[in-house]
């Protein structure tokens, strides 16, 4: 599921949970806070995390705080992201995305049977309503230890 878009004055929570299949180990989660391929609007993201069944935080600086956000997050897509000090849920910063995303690779080494939870918050400002999660979501691609992939694991929101 993805965000429904529009304008929402409140922050919305989204998450996706899934079990690592038998015989597999998740080696890497490529995580994106993403809003892309649209002509208007800004999506803000804050307090993003990846946890494996025991609440262990694998995302570095998921609150997007301080002057070194780019040490933990890389830009993705046409415009990447900017750090916002005007819109945030917690702390004093979030990332603002108009056409692209913020990406971080995390390495949980989650064995078969583990439950992985990807979660975070977003706030939509003039975001196109009804977008597919491919365009607006917390989005992850998983790499398993055998070299195979699971593409497009998404966490959604009800939107504004």
PDB file of C-alpha atoms in Angstrom:
ATOM      1  CA  UNK A   1       0.000   0.000   0.000  1.00  0.00           C
ATOM      2  CA  UNK A   2       1.078   3.580  -0.546  1.00  0.00           C
ATOM      3  CA  UNK A   3       0.144   7.040   0.557  1.00  0.00           C
ATOM      4  CA  UNK A   4      -3.092   8.325  -0.952  1.00  0.00           C
ATOM      5  CA  UNK A   5      -1.737  11.854  -1.385  1.00  0.00           C
ATOM      6  CA  UNK A   6      -3.421  15.236  -1.269  1.00  0.00           C
ATOM      7  CA  UNK A   7      -2.566  17.520   1.636  1.00  0.00           C
ATOM      8  CA  UNK A   8      -2.534  16.233   5.173  1.00  0.00           C
ATOM      9  CA  UNK A   9      -1.777  18.568   8.079  1.00  0.00           C
ATOM     10  CA  UNK A  10      -0.972  15.624  10.365  1.00  0.00           C
ATOM     11  CA  UNK A  11       1.801  13.106  10.151  1.00  0.00           C
ATOM     12  CA  UNK A  12       0.682   9.616   9.147  1.00  0.00           C
ATOM     13  CA  UNK A  13       2.240   6.340  10.256  1.00  0.00           C
ATOM     14  CA  UNK A  14       2.882   3.480   7.852  1.00  0.00           C
ATOM     15  CA  UNK A  15       4.481   0.086   8.246  1.00  0.00           C
ATOM     16  CA  UNK A  16       4.911  -3.255   6.563  1.00  0.00           C
ATOM     17  CA  UNK A  17       5.872  -6.497   8.337  1.00  0.00           C
ATOM     18  CA  UNK A  18       6.951  -9.711   6.696  1.00  0.00           C
ATOM     19  CA  UNK A  19       8.544 -13.023   7.606  1.00  0.00           C
ATOM     20  CA  UNK A  20      11.864 -14.087   6.126  1.00  0.00           C
ATOM     21  CA  UNK A  21      11.155 -17.282   4.117  1.00  0.00           C
ATOM     22  CA  UNK A  22      12.465 -20.684   5.190  1.00  0.00           C
ATOM     23  CA  UNK A  23      16.021 -21.337   4.114  1.00  0.00           C
ATOM     24  CA  UNK A  24      16.743 -17.627   3.461  1.00  0.00           C
ATOM     25  CA  UNK A  25      18.631 -14.857   5.264  1.00  0.00           C
ATOM     26  CA  UNK A  26      18.059 -11.180   4.464  1.00  0.00           C
ATOM     27  CA  UNK A  27      21.531  -9.838   3.855  1.00  0.00           C
ATOM     28  CA  UNK A  28      20.616  -6.267   2.836  1.00  0.00           C
ATOM     29  CA  UNK A  29      17.556  -3.992   2.863  1.00  0.00           C
ATOM     30  CA  UNK A  30      17.802  -1.084   0.401  1.00  0.00           C
ATOM     31  CA  UNK A  31      15.347   1.354   1.974  1.00  0.00           C
ATOM     32  CA  UNK A  32      13.915   4.418   0.207  1.00  0.00           C
ATOM     33  CA  UNK A  33      11.741   7.248   1.522  1.00  0.00           C
ATOM     34  CA  UNK A  34      10.274   7.983  -1.893  1.00  0.00           C
ATOM     35  CA  UNK A  35       8.053  10.437  -3.781  1.00  0.00           C
ATOM     36  CA  UNK A  36       8.912  10.518  -7.480  1.00  0.00           C
ATOM     37  CA  UNK A  37       7.861  11.124 -11.072  1.00  0.00           C
ATOM     38  CA  UNK A  38       5.257  13.771 -10.157  1.00  0.00           C
ATOM     39  CA  UNK A  39       4.977  17.406 -11.250  1.00  0.00           C
ATOM     40  CA  UNK A  40       4.000  18.965  -7.925  1.00  0.00           C
ATOM     41  CA  UNK A  41       3.863  18.458  -4.182  1.00  0.00           C
ATOM     42  CA  UNK A  42       6.284  17.621  -1.398  1.00  0.00           C
ATOM     43  CA  UNK A  43       6.319  14.545   0.827  1.00  0.00           C
ATOM     44  CA  UNK A  44       8.053  14.794   4.199  1.00  0.00           C
ATOM     45  CA  UNK A  45       9.392  11.693   5.979  1.00  0.00           C
ATOM     46  CA  UNK A  46      10.562  11.286   9.582  1.00  0.00           C
ATOM     47  CA  UNK A  47      11.386   8.602  12.170  1.00  0.00           C
ATOM     48  CA  UNK A  48      12.033   5.805   9.641  1.00  0.00           C
ATOM     49  CA  UNK A  49      13.189   2.416  10.945  1.00  0.00           C
ATOM     50  CA  UNK A  50      13.905  -1.213  10.075  1.00  0.00           C
ATOM     51  CA  UNK A  51      13.625  -3.695  12.958  1.00  0.00           C
ATOM     52  CA  UNK A  52      14.086  -7.441  13.144  1.00  0.00           C
ATOM     53  CA  UNK A  53      11.675  -9.224  15.527  1.00  0.00           C
ATOM     54  CA  UNK A  54      13.645  -8.111  18.594  1.00  0.00           C
ATOM     55  CA  UNK A  55      13.372  -4.290  18.512  1.00  0.00           C
ATOM     56  CA  UNK A  56      16.822  -3.477  17.177  1.00  0.00           C
ATOM     57  CA  UNK A  57      17.164  -0.281  15.155  1.00  0.00           C
ATOM     58  CA  UNK A  58      19.106  -0.869  11.936  1.00  0.00           C
ATOM     59  CA  UNK A  59      18.553   2.516  10.238  1.00  0.00           C
ATOM     60  CA  UNK A  60      21.188   5.167  11.014  1.00  0.00           C
ATOM     61  CA  UNK A  61      19.703   8.601  11.719  1.00  0.00           C
ATOM     62  CA  UNK A  62      16.107   7.682  10.819  1.00  0.00           C
ATOM     63  CA  UNK A  63      15.036  10.991  12.399  1.00  0.00           C
ATOM     64  CA  UNK A  64      17.149  12.903   9.836  1.00  0.00           C
ATOM     65  CA  UNK A  65      18.730  15.018  12.630  1.00  0.00           C
ATOM     66  CA  UNK A  66      21.886  17.144  12.667  1.00  0.00           C
ATOM     67  CA  UNK A  67      24.165  18.510  10.006  1.00  0.00           C
ATOM     68  CA  UNK A  68      25.404  15.117   8.798  1.00  0.00           C
ATOM     69  CA  UNK A  69      22.217  13.592   7.314  1.00  0.00           C
ATOM     70  CA  UNK A  70      24.096  12.917   4.066  1.00  0.00           C
ATOM     71  CA  UNK A  71      26.578  10.730   5.990  1.00  0.00           C
ATOM     72  CA  UNK A  72      23.765   8.197   6.501  1.00  0.00           C
ATOM     73  CA  UNK A  73      21.367   8.863   3.577  1.00  0.00           C
ATOM     74  CA  UNK A  74      22.130   9.156  -0.136  1.00  0.00           C
ATOM     75  CA  UNK A  75      19.999  10.940  -2.727  1.00  0.00           C
ATOM     76  CA  UNK A  76      17.866   8.887  -5.077  1.00  0.00           C
ATOM     77  CA  UNK A  77      16.132   9.933  -8.299  1.00  0.00           C
ATOM     78  CA  UNK A  78      15.872  13.269 -10.063  1.00  0.00           C
ATOM     79  CA  UNK A  79      15.856  15.657  -7.103  1.00  0.00           C
ATOM     80  CA  UNK A  80      16.850  13.448  -4.171  1.00  0.00           C
ATOM     81  CA  UNK A  81      15.914  15.118  -0.905  1.00  0.00           C
ATOM     82  CA  UNK A  82      16.481  18.233   1.160  1.00  0.00           C
ATOM     83  CA  UNK A  83      16.628  18.481   4.942  1.00  0.00           C
ATOM     84  CA  UNK A  84      13.671  20.434   6.356  1.00  0.00           C
ATOM     85  CA  UNK A  85      13.773  22.321   9.647  1.00  0.00           C
ATOM     86  CA  UNK A  86      10.195  23.594   9.233  1.00  0.00           C
ATOM     87  CA  UNK A  87       8.236  20.326   8.921  1.00  0.00           C
ATOM     88  CA  UNK A  88       9.085  17.489  11.319  1.00  0.00           C
ATOM     89  CA  UNK A  89       7.349  15.021  13.612  1.00  0.00           C
ATOM     90  CA  UNK A  90      10.063  14.593  16.238  1.00  0.00           C
ATOM     91  CA  UNK A  91      13.397  16.256  16.875  1.00  0.00           C
ATOM     92  CA  UNK A  92      13.949  19.300  14.690  1.00  0.00           C
ATOM     93  CA  UNK A  93      14.329  17.962  11.132  1.00  0.00           C
ATOM     94  CA  UNK A  94      12.833  15.685   8.498  1.00  0.00           C
ATOM     95  CA  UNK A  95      13.547  15.130   4.807  1.00  0.00           C
ATOM     96  CA  UNK A  96      11.482  16.848   2.108  1.00  0.00           C
ATOM     97  CA  UNK A  97      11.130  15.012  -1.192  1.00  0.00           C
ATOM     98  CA  UNK A  98       9.658  16.559  -4.343  1.00  0.00           C
ATOM     99  CA  UNK A  99      10.874  14.110  -7.009  1.00  0.00           C
ATOM    100  CA  UNK A 100      13.234  11.409  -5.832  1.00  0.00           C
ATOM    101  CA  UNK A 101      14.072   9.990  -2.445  1.00  0.00           C
ATOM    102  CA  UNK A 102      16.444   9.349   0.410  1.00  0.00           C
ATOM    103  CA  UNK A 103      18.131   5.930   0.370  1.00  0.00           C
ATOM    104  CA  UNK A 104      19.989   3.910   2.968  1.00  0.00           C
ATOM    105  CA  UNK A 105      21.258   0.327   2.817  1.00  0.00           C
ATOM    106  CA  UNK A 106      20.911  -1.567   6.092  1.00  0.00           C
ATOM    107  CA  UNK A 107      22.402  -4.987   6.834  1.00  0.00           C
ATOM    108  CA  UNK A 108      20.266  -6.883   9.376  1.00  0.00           C
ATOM    109  CA  UNK A 109      21.466 -10.474   8.635  1.00  0.00           C
ATOM    110  CA  UNK A 110      17.909 -11.579   9.476  1.00  0.00           C
ATOM    111  CA  UNK A 111      17.637 -15.400   9.401  1.00  0.00           C
ATOM    112  CA  UNK A 112      14.665 -17.490   8.236  1.00  0.00           C
ATOM    113  CA  UNK A 113      11.604 -17.015  10.446  1.00  0.00           C
ATOM    114  CA  UNK A 114      12.595 -13.490  11.510  1.00  0.00           C
ATOM    115  CA  UNK A 115       9.940 -10.796  11.301  1.00  0.00           C
ATOM    116  CA  UNK A 116      11.192  -7.578   9.711  1.00  0.00           C
ATOM    117  CA  UNK A 117       9.248  -4.350  10.249  1.00  0.00           C
ATOM    118  CA  UNK A 118       9.794  -1.263   8.093  1.00  0.00           C
ATOM    119  CA  UNK A 119       8.040   1.811   9.466  1.00  0.00           C
ATOM    120  CA  UNK A 120       7.994   5.590   9.507  1.00  0.00           C
ATOM    121  CA  UNK A 121       5.873   8.719   9.144  1.00  0.00           C
ATOM    122  CA  UNK A 122       5.029  10.963   6.216  1.00  0.00           C
ATOM    123  CA  UNK A 123       3.207  14.244   5.751  1.00  0.00           C
ATOM    124  CA  UNK A 124       1.789  15.133   2.328  1.00  0.00           C
ATOM    125  CA  UNK A 125       1.622  18.676   0.951  1.00  0.00           C
ATOM    126  CA  UNK A 126      -0.110  18.977  -2.450  1.00  0.00           C
ATOM    127  CA  UNK A 127       0.810  15.369  -3.257  1.00  0.00           C
ATOM    128  CA  UNK A 128      -1.017  13.790  -6.193  1.00  0.00           C
ATOM    129  CA  UNK A 129      -3.791  11.608  -4.710  1.00  0.00           C
ATOM    130  CA  UNK A 130      -4.127   7.875  -5.378  1.00  0.00           C
ATOM    131  CA  UNK A 131      -0.526   7.143  -6.362  1.00  0.00           C
ATOM    132  CA  UNK A 132       0.820   3.621  -6.527  1.00  0.00           C
ATOM    133  CA  UNK A 133       3.347   2.790  -3.771  1.00  0.00           C
ATOM    134  CA  UNK A 134       5.955   2.590  -6.539  1.00  0.00           C
ATOM    135  CA  UNK A 135       5.770   6.403  -6.618  1.00  0.00           C
ATOM    136  CA  UNK A 136       5.065   7.367  -2.970  1.00  0.00           C
ATOM    137  CA  UNK A 137       6.017   5.110  -0.054  1.00  0.00           C
ATOM    138  CA  UNK A 138       8.592   3.713   2.252  1.00  0.00           C
ATOM    139  CA  UNK A 139       9.951   1.263  -0.283  1.00  0.00           C
ATOM    140  CA  UNK A 140      12.481  -1.538   0.158  1.00  0.00           C
ATOM    141  CA  UNK A 141      14.288  -4.041  -2.019  1.00  0.00           C
ATOM    142  CA  UNK A 142      15.665  -7.069  -0.160  1.00  0.00           C
ATOM    143  CA  UNK A 143      18.795  -9.019  -1.000  1.00  0.00           C
ATOM    144  CA  UNK A 144      18.998 -12.561   0.355  1.00  0.00           C
ATOM    145  CA  UNK A 145      22.252 -14.304   1.238  1.00  0.00           C
ATOM    146  CA  UNK A 146      21.853 -16.678  -1.752  1.00  0.00           C
ATOM    147  CA  UNK A 147      22.001 -13.666  -4.111  1.00  0.00           C
ATOM    148  CA  UNK A 148      18.265 -13.572  -4.911  1.00  0.00           C
ATOM    149  CA  UNK A 149      16.091 -10.468  -4.429  1.00  0.00           C
ATOM    150  CA  UNK A 150      12.601  -9.516  -3.312  1.00  0.00           C
ATOM    151  CA  UNK A 151      11.627  -6.233  -4.966  1.00  0.00           C
ATOM    152  CA  UNK A 152       9.114  -3.582  -3.941  1.00  0.00           C
ATOM    153  CA  UNK A 153       8.239  -4.177  -0.292  1.00  0.00           C
ATOM    154  CA  UNK A 154       6.241  -1.049   0.593  1.00  0.00           C
ATOM    155  CA  UNK A 155       4.781   0.591   3.712  1.00  0.00           C
ATOM    156  CA  UNK A 156       1.662   2.679   3.132  1.00  0.00           C
ATOM    157  CA  UNK A 157      -0.418   5.456   4.631  1.00  0.00           C
ATOM    158  CA  UNK A 158      -4.044   6.580   4.320  1.00  0.00           C
ATOM    159  CA  UNK A 159      -2.959   9.990   2.980  1.00  0.00           C
ATOM    160  CA  UNK A 160      -4.728  13.310   3.053  1.00  0.00           C
TER     161      UNK A 160
END
